[in-house]
Amino acid sequence: MATGVENNEATWSAVVLAAGAGRRFGGGKLLAPFEGGALIDGALRAAFASPASHIILVTGSEADEVAAVARAFANRQGQGARLQMVHAADHAEGMGASLRCGAAALPVNAAGAFVFLGDMPRIPAAILLSLVEAVEAGAAAAAPVCGGRRGHPVLFGRELFDPLRQASGDEGARAALAGLSHRLALIETDDEGVLFDVDRPTDLSD
């Protein structure tokens, strides 16, 4: 059963996955300096630019530090009231555990939920409304595509919330998207920010 904020009007939500240990990075990835702030700031900035009224940040590794940096950024942006922190105690299992935790916290009135990855700091705000329009038009989910590659974020319609709450392992949302065929709307963009992620320190200079 969904938990979280409840009111009578359907609305959009967002989940920002920020629980990973960043082993290939050497630890501390989401706290690393990037473009005048911390790396996690970029994903939060994109989430705040979305029409989501409720943004759930899922912490795991370095939870206290990530939460503190995220809260400080949200407050500087005047967005503190939109941000909720949840902790994935079983985050070491993989991305599925973090996604499960975030999906469980979605408000019961959410019409859909964006899923942002904490290590993807250059998501273009311009793509977000196009994803909403696709889901409002009947798609079960929508995602950007750049150069033939599917990118992020993905916007999931509420019909997919139960599969998200059952995510496991390191597959993330793949099981929820499997079999959607034409009901997964792919929105073309030439902005490579939908593909750019940070795995290693050298990626920070790209």
Coordinates of C-alpha atoms in Angstrom, one line a residue:
M1 CA 0.0 0.0 0.0
A2 CA 1.3 3.5 -0.9
T3 CA 2.2 5.8 1.9
G4 CA 3.0 9.5 2.1
V5 CA 1.1 12.8 1.4
E6 CA -2.5 12.4 0.6
N7 CA -5.1 14.8 -0.9
N8 CA -8.0 14.7 -3.3
E9 CA -6.3 15.9 -6.4
A10 CA -4.1 13.6 -8.6
T11 CA -0.6 14.9 -8.9
W12 CA 2.9 14.0 -10.0
S13 CA 5.7 12.8 -7.8
A14 CA 9.4 12.1 -8.3
V15 CA 11.9 9.6 -6.8
V16 CA 15.6 10.5 -6.7
L17 CA 17.7 7.4 -6.2
A18 CA 20.7 8.4 -4.1
A19 CA 21.5 5.2 -2.1
G20 CA 24.4 3.7 -4.1
A21 CA 27.9 3.3 -2.6
G22 CA 29.7 4.5 -5.8
R23 CA 32.3 1.7 -5.6
R24 CA 33.7 2.4 -9.1
F25 CA 34.1 6.0 -8.1
G26 CA 35.9 5.1 -4.9
G27 CA 33.1 6.2 -2.5
G28 CA 31.6 9.6 -1.8
K29 CA 30.4 10.0 -5.4
L30 CA 27.2 11.9 -4.7
L31 CA 29.0 14.3 -2.4
A32 CA 31.8 15.0 -4.9
P33 CA 32.2 18.6 -6.1
F34 CA 30.6 19.2 -9.5
E35 CA 29.8 22.4 -11.3
G36 CA 29.8 24.6 -8.2
G37 CA 28.0 22.2 -5.9
A38 CA 27.8 18.6 -5.0
L39 CA 27.0 16.0 -7.7
I40 CA 23.6 15.2 -6.1
D41 CA 22.6 18.8 -6.6
G42 CA 22.2 18.2 -10.3
A43 CA 19.7 15.4 -10.0
L44 CA 17.7 17.4 -7.4
R45 CA 17.7 20.5 -9.6
A46 CA 16.2 18.4 -12.4
A47 CA 13.6 17.0 -10.0
F48 CA 12.7 20.5 -8.7
A49 CA 12.3 21.6 -12.4
S50 CA 9.7 18.9 -12.9
P51 CA 6.0 19.3 -12.2
A52 CA 6.3 16.9 -9.3
S53 CA 4.8 18.3 -6.1
H54 CA 6.4 15.7 -4.0
I55 CA 10.0 14.6 -4.3
I56 CA 11.3 11.6 -2.5
L57 CA 15.1 11.2 -2.0
V58 CA 16.2 7.7 -1.3
T59 CA 19.4 7.4 0.8
G60 CA 21.5 4.4 1.5
S61 CA 25.3 4.6 1.7
E62 CA 26.5 7.7 3.4
A63 CA 22.9 8.5 4.2
D64 CA 23.4 11.2 6.8
E65 CA 25.9 13.1 4.6
V66 CA 23.8 12.8 1.5
A67 CA 20.7 13.9 3.3
A68 CA 22.3 16.9 4.8
V69 CA 23.7 18.1 1.5
A70 CA 20.4 17.5 -0.3
R71 CA 18.4 19.3 2.4
A72 CA 20.8 22.3 2.3
F73 CA 20.5 22.5 -1.5
A74 CA 16.7 22.2 -1.4
N75 CA 16.5 25.0 1.2
R76 CA 18.8 27.2 -0.9
Q77 CA 16.5 26.7 -3.8
G78 CA 13.4 27.4 -1.7
Q79 CA 12.2 23.9 -2.3
G80 CA 12.6 22.3 1.1
A81 CA 8.8 21.7 1.5
R82 CA 8.8 19.5 -1.6
L83 CA 11.5 17.2 -0.4
Q84 CA 11.0 14.0 1.7
M85 CA 13.9 11.7 2.8
V86 CA 13.5 8.0 3.0
H87 CA 16.3 5.5 3.8
A88 CA 16.7 2.2 2.0
A89 CA 18.0 0.0 4.8
D90 CA 18.7 -2.9 2.3
H91 CA 20.3 -0.6 -0.3
A92 CA 23.3 -3.0 -0.5
E93 CA 21.0 -5.4 -2.4
G94 CA 21.2 -3.1 -5.4
M95 CA 19.1 -0.4 -7.2
G96 CA 16.0 -2.5 -6.9
A97 CA 15.9 -2.1 -3.2
S98 CA 16.2 1.7 -3.5
L99 CA 13.5 1.8 -6.1
R100 CA 11.3 -0.3 -3.9
C101 CA 11.8 2.0 -1.0
G102 CA 11.0 5.1 -3.0
A103 CA 8.0 3.6 -4.7
A104 CA 6.6 2.5 -1.3
A105 CA 6.6 6.2 -0.2
L106 CA 4.7 7.6 -3.2
P107 CA 1.5 9.5 -2.3
V108 CA -1.7 7.5 -2.9
N109 CA -2.9 10.3 -5.2
A110 CA 0.1 10.3 -7.5
A111 CA -0.8 10.0 -11.2
G112 CA 2.7 9.1 -12.0
A113 CA 6.3 9.3 -10.8
F114 CA 9.6 10.4 -12.3
V115 CA 12.6 8.3 -11.4
F116 CA 15.8 10.3 -11.4
L117 CA 19.3 8.8 -10.8
G118 CA 21.4 10.7 -8.3
D119 CA 24.6 10.4 -10.5
M120 CA 22.9 12.0 -13.6
P121 CA 23.3 15.8 -13.0
R122 CA 22.6 17.2 -16.5
I123 CA 19.0 16.1 -17.1
P124 CA 17.4 18.9 -19.3
A125 CA 14.3 20.4 -17.8
A126 CA 12.8 20.8 -21.3
I127 CA 12.2 17.0 -21.6
L128 CA 10.1 16.7 -18.5
L129 CA 6.8 18.1 -19.7
S130 CA 7.1 16.0 -22.9
L131 CA 7.2 12.9 -20.7
V132 CA 4.1 14.1 -18.8
E133 CA 2.2 14.7 -22.0
A134 CA 3.0 11.2 -23.2
V135 CA 1.7 9.6 -20.0
E136 CA -1.3 11.9 -20.0
A137 CA -2.0 10.7 -23.5
G138 CA -2.2 7.1 -22.4
A139 CA 1.4 5.8 -22.3
A140 CA 2.2 3.5 -19.3
A141 CA 5.6 5.1 -19.1
A142 CA 7.8 7.6 -21.0
A143 CA 11.5 8.0 -21.4
P144 CA 13.8 10.2 -23.5
V145 CA 15.9 8.8 -26.3
C146 CA 19.1 10.4 -27.6
G147 CA 21.1 9.0 -30.5
G148 CA 19.1 5.8 -30.4
R149 CA 19.9 5.2 -26.7
R150 CA 17.2 5.3 -24.0
G151 CA 18.0 7.8 -21.3
H152 CA 16.6 9.2 -18.0
P153 CA 14.5 10.1 -16.3
V154 CA 11.7 7.6 -16.8
L155 CA 8.2 8.7 -15.9
F156 CA 6.0 5.8 -14.7
G157 CA 2.2 6.0 -14.8
R158 CA 0.5 4.9 -11.6
E159 CA -0.4 1.5 -13.2
L160 CA 3.3 0.6 -12.8
F161 CA 3.6 1.5 -9.2
D162 CA 3.1 -2.1 -8.0
P163 CA 5.8 -3.5 -10.2
L164 CA 8.1 -0.7 -8.9
R165 CA 7.3 -1.7 -5.3
Q166 CA 8.5 -5.3 -6.2
A167 CA 11.8 -4.3 -7.8
S168 CA 14.7 -6.4 -6.8
G169 CA 18.4 -7.0 -7.4
D170 CA 20.3 -4.5 -9.5
E171 CA 17.8 -4.5 -12.4
G172 CA 16.1 -1.4 -11.2
A173 CA 12.9 -0.7 -13.1
R174 CA 13.6 -3.0 -16.1
A175 CA 11.0 -5.5 -15.0
A176 CA 8.4 -2.8 -14.7
L177 CA 9.2 -1.7 -18.3
A178 CA 9.4 -5.2 -19.8
G179 CA 6.7 -6.0 -22.2
L180 CA 5.2 -2.5 -22.5
S181 CA 6.0 -2.4 -26.2
H182 CA 4.3 0.7 -27.8
R183 CA 3.0 1.7 -24.3
L184 CA 6.5 2.9 -23.5
A185 CA 6.6 6.3 -25.1
L186 CA 10.1 7.2 -26.3
I187 CA 10.6 11.0 -26.6
E188 CA 13.4 12.0 -29.0
T189 CA 15.9 14.6 -27.8
D190 CA 19.3 15.8 -29.0
D191 CA 20.4 16.8 -25.4
E192 CA 23.0 14.3 -24.2
G193 CA 22.2 15.2 -20.6
V194 CA 19.7 12.4 -20.7
L195 CA 22.6 9.9 -21.1
F196 CA 25.4 11.6 -19.0
D197 CA 26.1 9.8 -15.8
V198 CA 29.1 9.8 -13.4
D199 CA 30.7 6.4 -12.7
R200 CA 34.4 7.4 -12.1
P201 CA 36.2 10.6 -11.0
T202 CA 37.3 11.2 -14.6
D203 CA 33.7 11.6 -15.6
L204 CA 33.4 14.8 -13.6
S205 CA 35.6 16.6 -16.1
D206 CA 33.4 15.7 -19.1

